[in-house]
Amino acid sequence: SYELTQPPSVSVSPGQTARITCSGDALPKKYVYWYRQRSGQAPVLVIFEDYKRPSGIPERLSGSASGTMATLTISGAQVEDEAVYYCYSTDTSDNHRRVFGGGTKLTVL
Amino acid sequence: QVHLVESGGAVVQPGGSLRLSCVASGFTFSPYGMHWVRQAPGKGLEWVAFIRDDGSNEQYADSVKGRFAISRDNSKKTVYLEINSLRLEDTAMYYCAKSGGDSLTGYPDYWGQGTLVTVSS
């Protein structure tokens, strides 16, 4: 089965840059999407199609992808950015198998 | 403004069945695919199922194939998830999500607040 791999946790101080990675064999051919889930809340889409930001998502969140790895970058991290971040993509099979990464807990302190 | 409201979650015994519903508002429902995603307590997100805008194509995670069935009623702006032969490991918050992008391979863009399914004897 297809898997996306994320680090379990990332910690930064307020104002620093946080980078969360997501790796998968199909990423050279498939888009990556990123979701933020704050404690007790439903997930929110923060990046789509590798690097595009939905309206209302601050510019300090950005996405990039190269080869088998995608990266979510949070520049000048703020306390409100503390959350679990998930990447999402599909494999290259005809079944369009969809998968989330295991999630990365971002701590800003 | 996109609004999705799930319902139907309950405490059920192993082997039981449930039908979850998700009512959409704030957007034109029929042109968009819909997803169900679940999250076990303290765990990560797991994509469960997708249905195309016109109901012509259904896709399932391997873990639920044969036990879960997704359907929709565009006249009621509602998507359903029928869950059969419930197992302890099906205990989770179940979210519905509108699909963005391509009609066949789209991604969850807007999410509801979820409905809780607990499987317990």
PDB file of C-alpha atoms in Angstrom:
ATOM      1  CA  SER A   1       0.000   0.000   0.000  1.00  0.00           C
ATOM      2  CA  TYR A   2       1.085   3.553  -0.700  1.00  0.00           C
ATOM      3  CA  GLU A   3       2.469   5.631   2.185  1.00  0.00           C
ATOM      4  CA  LEU A   4       3.369   9.229   2.858  1.00  0.00           C
ATOM      5  CA  THR A   5       6.013   9.752   5.535  1.00  0.00           C
ATOM      6  CA  GLN A   6       6.143  12.768   7.863  1.00  0.00           C
ATOM      7  CA  PRO A   7       8.247  13.450  10.959  1.00  0.00           C
ATOM      8  CA  PRO A   8       6.140  12.995  14.123  1.00  0.00           C
ATOM      9  CA  SER A   9       7.075  16.371  15.569  1.00  0.00           C
ATOM     10  CA  VAL A  10       8.744  19.692  14.857  1.00  0.00           C
ATOM     11  CA  SER A  11       9.461  22.409  17.411  1.00  0.00           C
ATOM     12  CA  VAL A  12      10.364  26.044  16.835  1.00  0.00           C
ATOM     13  CA  SER A  13      10.460  29.262  18.816  1.00  0.00           C
ATOM     14  CA  PRO A  14       8.061  32.060  17.904  1.00  0.00           C
ATOM     15  CA  GLY A  15       9.337  33.985  14.883  1.00  0.00           C
ATOM     16  CA  GLN A  16      11.460  31.129  13.600  1.00  0.00           C
ATOM     17  CA  THR A  17      10.876  29.163  10.410  1.00  0.00           C
ATOM     18  CA  ALA A  18       9.330  25.702  10.668  1.00  0.00           C
ATOM     19  CA  ARG A  19       9.663  23.146   7.898  1.00  0.00           C
ATOM     20  CA  ILE A  20       7.559  20.016   7.750  1.00  0.00           C
ATOM     21  CA  THR A  21       8.406  17.377   5.175  1.00  0.00           C
ATOM     22  CA  CYS A  22       6.351  14.710   3.444  1.00  0.00           C
ATOM     23  CA  SER A  23       7.899  11.992   1.330  1.00  0.00           C
ATOM     24  CA  GLY A  24       6.290   9.521  -1.066  1.00  0.00           C
ATOM     25  CA  ASP A  25       7.287   7.594  -4.147  1.00  0.00           C
ATOM     26  CA  ALA A  26       4.482   9.011  -6.309  1.00  0.00           C
ATOM     27  CA  LEU A  27       5.063  12.661  -5.433  1.00  0.00           C
ATOM     28  CA  PRO A  28       7.028  13.397  -8.633  1.00  0.00           C
ATOM     29  CA  LYS A  29       3.769  12.729 -10.522  1.00  0.00           C
ATOM     30  CA  LYS A  30       1.084  13.708  -8.014  1.00  0.00           C
ATOM     31  CA  TYR A  31       0.134  16.897  -6.213  1.00  0.00           C
ATOM     32  CA  VAL A  32       0.489  17.270  -2.465  1.00  0.00           C
ATOM     33  CA  TYR A  33      -2.055  18.950  -0.225  1.00  0.00           C
ATOM     34  CA  TRP A  34      -1.546  20.136   3.354  1.00  0.00           C
ATOM     35  CA  TYR A  35      -4.059  20.341   6.187  1.00  0.00           C
ATOM     36  CA  ARG A  36      -3.853  21.971   9.592  1.00  0.00           C
ATOM     37  CA  GLN A  37      -5.754  20.474  12.512  1.00  0.00           C
ATOM     38  CA  ARG A  38      -5.847  22.422  15.734  1.00  0.00           C
ATOM     39  CA  SER A  39      -6.742  20.615  18.923  1.00  0.00           C
ATOM     40  CA  GLY A  40     -10.401  19.611  19.006  1.00  0.00           C
ATOM     41  CA  GLN A  41     -11.143  21.033  15.572  1.00  0.00           C
ATOM     42  CA  ALA A  42     -11.768  19.707  12.081  1.00  0.00           C
ATOM     43  CA  PRO A  43      -8.920  19.837   9.552  1.00  0.00           C
ATOM     44  CA  VAL A  44      -8.475  22.919   7.372  1.00  0.00           C
ATOM     45  CA  LEU A  45      -6.862  22.954   3.931  1.00  0.00           C
ATOM     46  CA  VAL A  46      -3.828  25.271   3.967  1.00  0.00           C
ATOM     47  CA  ILE A  47      -1.990  24.338   0.735  1.00  0.00           C
ATOM     48  CA  PHE A  48      -3.309  22.700  -2.447  1.00  0.00           C
ATOM     49  CA  GLU A  49      -1.571  21.501  -5.621  1.00  0.00           C
ATOM     50  CA  ASP A  50       1.882  21.659  -4.022  1.00  0.00           C
ATOM     51  CA  TYR A  51       2.122  25.399  -3.362  1.00  0.00           C
ATOM     52  CA  LYS A  52      -1.218  27.203  -3.805  1.00  0.00           C
ATOM     53  CA  ARG A  53      -2.833  28.889  -0.812  1.00  0.00           C
ATOM     54  CA  PRO A  54      -6.613  28.994  -0.297  1.00  0.00           C
ATOM     55  CA  SER A  55      -8.077  32.376   0.496  1.00  0.00           C
ATOM     56  CA  GLY A  56      -7.716  33.286   4.145  1.00  0.00           C
ATOM     57  CA  ILE A  57      -4.506  31.327   4.691  1.00  0.00           C
ATOM     58  CA  PRO A  58      -1.660  33.652   5.706  1.00  0.00           C
ATOM     59  CA  GLU A  59       1.262  34.161   3.354  1.00  0.00           C
ATOM     60  CA  ARG A  60       3.700  32.875   5.971  1.00  0.00           C
ATOM     61  CA  LEU A  61       2.501  29.371   5.072  1.00  0.00           C
ATOM     62  CA  SER A  62       4.007  28.131   1.829  1.00  0.00           C
ATOM     63  CA  GLY A  63       4.443  24.832   0.047  1.00  0.00           C
ATOM     64  CA  SER A  64       7.002  23.360  -2.289  1.00  0.00           C
ATOM     65  CA  ALA A  65       7.719  20.010  -3.890  1.00  0.00           C
ATOM     66  CA  SER A  66      10.760  18.428  -5.497  1.00  0.00           C
ATOM     67  CA  GLY A  67      11.159  14.824  -6.485  1.00  0.00           C
ATOM     68  CA  THR A  68       9.770  12.490  -3.858  1.00  0.00           C
ATOM     69  CA  MET A  69       9.532  15.161  -1.157  1.00  0.00           C
ATOM     70  CA  ALA A  70       7.170  18.016  -0.413  1.00  0.00           C
ATOM     71  CA  THR A  71       7.701  20.682   2.229  1.00  0.00           C
ATOM     72  CA  LEU A  72       5.361  22.921   4.164  1.00  0.00           C
ATOM     73  CA  THR A  73       7.184  26.021   5.383  1.00  0.00           C
ATOM     74  CA  ILE A  74       5.863  28.315   8.071  1.00  0.00           C
ATOM     75  CA  SER A  75       7.898  31.498   8.125  1.00  0.00           C
ATOM     76  CA  GLY A  76       7.852  33.518  11.312  1.00  0.00           C
ATOM     77  CA  ALA A  77       5.864  30.872  13.164  1.00  0.00           C
ATOM     78  CA  GLN A  78       3.288  32.136  15.643  1.00  0.00           C
ATOM     79  CA  VAL A  79       1.675  30.451  18.623  1.00  0.00           C
ATOM     80  CA  GLU A  80      -1.550  30.136  16.618  1.00  0.00           C
ATOM     81  CA  ASP A  81       0.306  27.922  14.115  1.00  0.00           C
ATOM     82  CA  GLU A  82       0.668  25.215  16.744  1.00  0.00           C
ATOM     83  CA  ALA A  83      -1.289  22.253  15.377  1.00  0.00           C
ATOM     84  CA  VAL A  84      -0.934  18.884  13.703  1.00  0.00           C
ATOM     85  CA  TYR A  85      -0.213  19.149   9.983  1.00  0.00           C
ATOM     86  CA  TYR A  86      -1.068  16.384   7.529  1.00  0.00           C
ATOM     87  CA  CYS A  87       0.006  15.938   3.932  1.00  0.00           C
ATOM     88  CA  TYR A  88      -2.308  14.166   1.465  1.00  0.00           C
ATOM     89  CA  SER A  89      -1.827  12.782  -2.000  1.00  0.00           C
ATOM     90  CA  THR A  90      -2.731   9.915  -4.288  1.00  0.00           C
ATOM     91  CA  ASP A  91      -0.782   7.054  -5.786  1.00  0.00           C
ATOM     92  CA  THR A  92      -0.335   6.447  -9.490  1.00  0.00           C
ATOM     93  CA  SER A  93      -2.623   3.424  -9.719  1.00  0.00           C
ATOM     94  CA  ASP A  94      -5.849   3.431 -11.685  1.00  0.00           C
ATOM     95  CA  ASN A  95      -7.694   3.272  -8.357  1.00  0.00           C
ATOM     96  CA  HIS A  96      -6.442   6.765  -7.417  1.00  0.00           C
ATOM     97  CA  ARG A  97      -5.667   5.446  -3.955  1.00  0.00           C
ATOM     98  CA  ARG A  98      -5.712   8.398  -1.579  1.00  0.00           C
ATOM     99  CA  VAL A  99      -3.616   8.634   1.545  1.00  0.00           C
ATOM    100  CA  PHE A 100      -2.745  10.985   4.383  1.00  0.00           C
ATOM    101  CA  GLY A 101       0.647  11.187   5.971  1.00  0.00           C
ATOM    102  CA  GLY A 102       0.886  10.273   9.636  1.00  0.00           C
ATOM    103  CA  GLY A 103       0.820  13.899  10.748  1.00  0.00           C
ATOM    104  CA  THR A 104       3.406  16.232  12.265  1.00  0.00           C
ATOM    105  CA  LYS A 105       2.806  17.973  15.561  1.00  0.00           C
ATOM    106  CA  LEU A 106       4.164  21.516  15.328  1.00  0.00           C
ATOM    107  CA  THR A 107       5.012  23.051  18.684  1.00  0.00           C
ATOM    108  CA  VAL A 108       5.706  26.776  18.870  1.00  0.00           C
ATOM    109  CA  LEU A 109       7.230  27.758  22.198  1.00  0.00           C
TER     110      LEU A 109
ATOM    111  CA  GLN B   1     -20.003  29.831   2.697  1.00  0.00           C
ATOM    112  CA  VAL B   2     -19.582  26.067   2.557  1.00  0.00           C
ATOM    113  CA  HIS B   3     -21.291  24.306   5.439  1.00  0.00           C
ATOM    114  CA  LEU B   4     -21.304  20.550   6.039  1.00  0.00           C
ATOM    115  CA  VAL B   5     -23.158  18.912   8.913  1.00  0.00           C
ATOM    116  CA  GLU B   6     -22.676  15.250   9.706  1.00  0.00           C
ATOM    117  CA  SER B   7     -25.040  13.146  11.777  1.00  0.00           C
ATOM    118  CA  GLY B   8     -25.821   9.536  12.579  1.00  0.00           C
ATOM    119  CA  GLY B   9     -22.921   8.696  14.836  1.00  0.00           C
ATOM    120  CA  ALA B  10     -23.745   6.453  17.789  1.00  0.00           C
ATOM    121  CA  VAL B  11     -22.510   3.770  20.153  1.00  0.00           C
ATOM    122  CA  VAL B  12     -22.991   0.404  18.480  1.00  0.00           C
ATOM    123  CA  GLN B  13     -22.011  -3.181  19.199  1.00  0.00           C
ATOM    124  CA  PRO B  14     -19.476  -5.076  17.085  1.00  0.00           C
ATOM    125  CA  GLY B  15     -21.153  -6.502  14.016  1.00  0.00           C
ATOM    126  CA  GLY B  16     -23.747  -3.753  13.925  1.00  0.00           C
ATOM    127  CA  SER B  17     -24.543  -1.225  11.221  1.00  0.00           C
ATOM    128  CA  LEU B  18     -24.949   2.527  10.929  1.00  0.00           C
ATOM    129  CA  ARG B  19     -25.782   5.073   8.285  1.00  0.00           C
ATOM    130  CA  LEU B  20     -24.041   8.413   8.521  1.00  0.00           C
ATOM    131  CA  SER B  21     -25.411  11.477   6.748  1.00  0.00           C
ATOM    132  CA  CYS B  22     -23.846  14.746   5.708  1.00  0.00           C
ATOM    133  CA  VAL B  23     -26.012  17.672   4.624  1.00  0.00           C
ATOM    134  CA  ALA B  24     -24.388  20.380   2.536  1.00  0.00           C
ATOM    135  CA  SER B  25     -25.283  24.042   2.233  1.00  0.00           C
ATOM    136  CA  GLY B  26     -23.723  27.275   1.016  1.00  0.00           C
ATOM    137  CA  PHE B  27     -22.644  25.915  -2.356  1.00  0.00           C
ATOM    138  CA  THR B  28     -24.081  24.132  -5.388  1.00  0.00           C
ATOM    139  CA  PHE B  29     -23.833  20.498  -4.291  1.00  0.00           C
ATOM    140  CA  SER B  30     -24.319  18.497  -7.492  1.00  0.00           C
ATOM    141  CA  PRO B  31     -21.110  19.406  -9.422  1.00  0.00           C
ATOM    142  CA  TYR B  32     -18.779  18.261  -6.656  1.00  0.00           C
ATOM    143  CA  GLY B  33     -17.474  14.940  -5.457  1.00  0.00           C
ATOM    144  CA  MET B  34     -17.615  14.186  -1.749  1.00  0.00           C
ATOM    145  CA  HIS B  35     -15.290  12.361   0.644  1.00  0.00           C
ATOM    146  CA  TRP B  36     -15.533  10.647   3.994  1.00  0.00           C
ATOM    147  CA  VAL B  37     -12.439  10.724   6.217  1.00  0.00           C
ATOM    148  CA  ARG B  38     -12.137   9.247   9.700  1.00  0.00           C
ATOM    149  CA  GLN B  39      -9.917   9.780  12.709  1.00  0.00           C
ATOM    150  CA  ALA B  40      -9.580   7.255  15.500  1.00  0.00           C
ATOM    151  CA  PRO B  41      -9.161   8.743  18.989  1.00  0.00           C
ATOM    152  CA  GLY B  42      -5.666  10.222  19.316  1.00  0.00           C
ATOM    153  CA  LYS B  43      -4.666   9.051  15.837  1.00  0.00           C
ATOM    154  CA  GLY B  44      -4.170  10.553  12.403  1.00  0.00           C
ATOM    155  CA  LEU B  45      -6.512  11.074   9.485  1.00  0.00           C
ATOM    156  CA  GLU B  46      -7.553   8.127   7.341  1.00  0.00           C
ATOM    157  CA  TRP B  47      -9.256   8.660   3.983  1.00  0.00           C
ATOM    158  CA  VAL B  48     -12.257   6.308   3.773  1.00  0.00           C
ATOM    159  CA  ALA B  49     -14.360   6.867   0.655  1.00  0.00           C
ATOM    160  CA  PHE B  50     -15.135   9.163  -2.280  1.00  0.00           C
ATOM    161  CA  ILE B  51     -18.110   9.515  -4.584  1.00  0.00           C
ATOM    162  CA  ARG B  52     -18.136  11.401  -7.855  1.00  0.00           C
ATOM    163  CA  ASP B  53     -20.478  14.337  -8.475  1.00  0.00           C
ATOM    164  CA  ASP B  54     -23.120  12.268 -10.252  1.00  0.00           C
ATOM    165  CA  GLY B  55     -22.637   9.148  -8.124  1.00  0.00           C
ATOM    166  CA  SER B  56     -21.175   7.234 -11.082  1.00  0.00           C
ATOM    167  CA  ASN B  57     -17.898   6.343  -9.386  1.00  0.00           C
ATOM    168  CA  GLU B  58     -17.133   5.213  -5.858  1.00  0.00           C
ATOM    169  CA  GLN B  59     -13.703   4.681  -4.352  1.00  0.00           C
ATOM    170  CA  TYR B  60     -12.826   3.076  -1.018  1.00  0.00           C
ATOM    171  CA  ALA B  61      -9.849   2.545   1.218  1.00  0.00           C
ATOM    172  CA  ASP B  62      -8.755  -1.082   1.295  1.00  0.00           C
ATOM    173  CA  SER B  63      -9.497  -1.184   5.034  1.00  0.00           C
ATOM    174  CA  VAL B  64     -13.229  -0.632   4.499  1.00  0.00           C
ATOM    175  CA  LYS B  65     -13.876  -2.077   1.039  1.00  0.00           C
ATOM    176  CA  GLY B  66     -16.806  -4.472   1.097  1.00  0.00           C
ATOM    177  CA  ARG B  67     -18.161  -3.171   4.428  1.00  0.00           C
ATOM    178  CA  PHE B  68     -18.722   0.528   3.727  1.00  0.00           C
ATOM    179  CA  ALA B  69     -20.871   2.063   1.008  1.00  0.00           C
ATOM    180  CA  ILE B  70     -20.944   5.705   0.004  1.00  0.00           C
ATOM    181  CA  SER B  71     -23.937   7.198  -1.777  1.00  0.00           C
ATOM    182  CA  ARG B  72     -25.513  10.586  -2.407  1.00  0.00           C
ATOM    183  CA  ASP B  73     -28.835  12.252  -3.086  1.00  0.00           C
ATOM    184  CA  ASN B  74     -28.251  15.453  -5.006  1.00  0.00           C
ATOM    185  CA  SER B  75     -31.873  16.523  -4.576  1.00  0.00           C
ATOM    186  CA  LYS B  76     -31.322  16.526  -0.813  1.00  0.00           C
ATOM    187  CA  LYS B  77     -27.730  17.838  -0.978  1.00  0.00           C
ATOM    188  CA  THR B  78     -26.747  14.888   1.163  1.00  0.00           C
ATOM    189  CA  VAL B  79     -24.007  12.273   1.094  1.00  0.00           C
ATOM    190  CA  TYR B  80     -24.267   9.048   3.068  1.00  0.00           C
ATOM    191  CA  LEU B  81     -21.908   6.441   4.445  1.00  0.00           C
ATOM    192  CA  GLU B  82     -23.384   3.039   5.182  1.00  0.00           C
ATOM    193  CA  ILE B  83     -21.176   1.143   7.623  1.00  0.00           C
ATOM    194  CA  ASN B  84     -21.729  -2.580   8.090  1.00  0.00           C
ATOM    195  CA  SER B  85     -20.095  -5.350  10.135  1.00  0.00           C
ATOM    196  CA  LEU B  86     -18.685  -2.766  12.512  1.00  0.00           C
ATOM    197  CA  ARG B  87     -15.397  -3.593  14.230  1.00  0.00           C
ATOM    198  CA  LEU B  88     -13.757  -2.115  17.305  1.00  0.00           C
ATOM    199  CA  GLU B  89     -11.187  -0.468  15.035  1.00  0.00           C
ATOM    200  CA  ASP B  90     -13.949   1.484  13.241  1.00  0.00           C
ATOM    201  CA  THR B  91     -14.305   3.656  16.348  1.00  0.00           C
ATOM    202  CA  ALA B  92     -13.547   7.161  15.111  1.00  0.00           C
ATOM    203  CA  MET B  93     -14.749  10.631  14.314  1.00  0.00           C
ATOM    204  CA  TYR B  94     -16.128  10.533  10.782  1.00  0.00           C
ATOM    205  CA  TYR B  95     -15.802  13.701   8.713  1.00  0.00           C
ATOM    206  CA  CYS B  96     -17.407  14.448   5.391  1.00  0.00           C
ATOM    207  CA  ALA B  97     -15.614  16.818   3.055  1.00  0.00           C
ATOM    208  CA  LYS B  98     -16.391  18.522  -0.204  1.00  0.00           C
ATOM    209  CA  SER B  99     -14.021  17.636  -3.035  1.00  0.00           C
ATOM    210  CA  GLY B 100     -12.018  20.262  -4.864  1.00  0.00           C
ATOM    211  CA  GLY B 101     -10.163  19.954  -8.141  1.00  0.00           C
ATOM    212  CA  ASP B 102     -10.757  17.196 -10.677  1.00  0.00           C
ATOM    213  CA  SER B 103     -14.131  15.450 -10.532  1.00  0.00           C
ATOM    214  CA  LEU B 104     -12.521  12.002 -10.373  1.00  0.00           C
ATOM    215  CA  THR B 105      -9.313  12.566  -8.416  1.00  0.00           C
ATOM    216  CA  GLY B 106     -10.178  15.599  -6.299  1.00  0.00           C
ATOM    217  CA  TYR B 107      -9.062  16.329  -2.763  1.00  0.00           C
ATOM    218  CA  PRO B 108     -10.985  17.267   0.411  1.00  0.00           C
ATOM    219  CA  ASP B 109     -11.193  21.046   0.571  1.00  0.00           C
ATOM    220  CA  TYR B 110     -13.987  21.961   3.012  1.00  0.00           C
ATOM    221  CA  TRP B 111     -14.739  19.761   6.027  1.00  0.00           C
ATOM    222  CA  GLY B 112     -17.620  19.290   8.426  1.00  0.00           C
ATOM    223  CA  GLN B 113     -17.199  19.045  12.190  1.00  0.00           C
ATOM    224  CA  GLY B 114     -17.614  15.271  12.232  1.00  0.00           C
ATOM    225  CA  THR B 115     -19.842  12.666  13.849  1.00  0.00           C
ATOM    226  CA  LEU B 116     -18.545  10.161  16.396  1.00  0.00           C
ATOM    227  CA  VAL B 117     -18.929   6.414  15.925  1.00  0.00           C
ATOM    228  CA  THR B 118     -18.071   4.235  18.905  1.00  0.00           C
ATOM    229  CA  VAL B 119     -17.998   0.467  18.573  1.00  0.00           C
ATOM    230  CA  SER B 120     -18.213  -1.190  21.950  1.00  0.00           C
ATOM    231  CA  SER B 121     -19.683  -4.297  23.497  1.00  0.00           C
TER     232      SER B 121
END
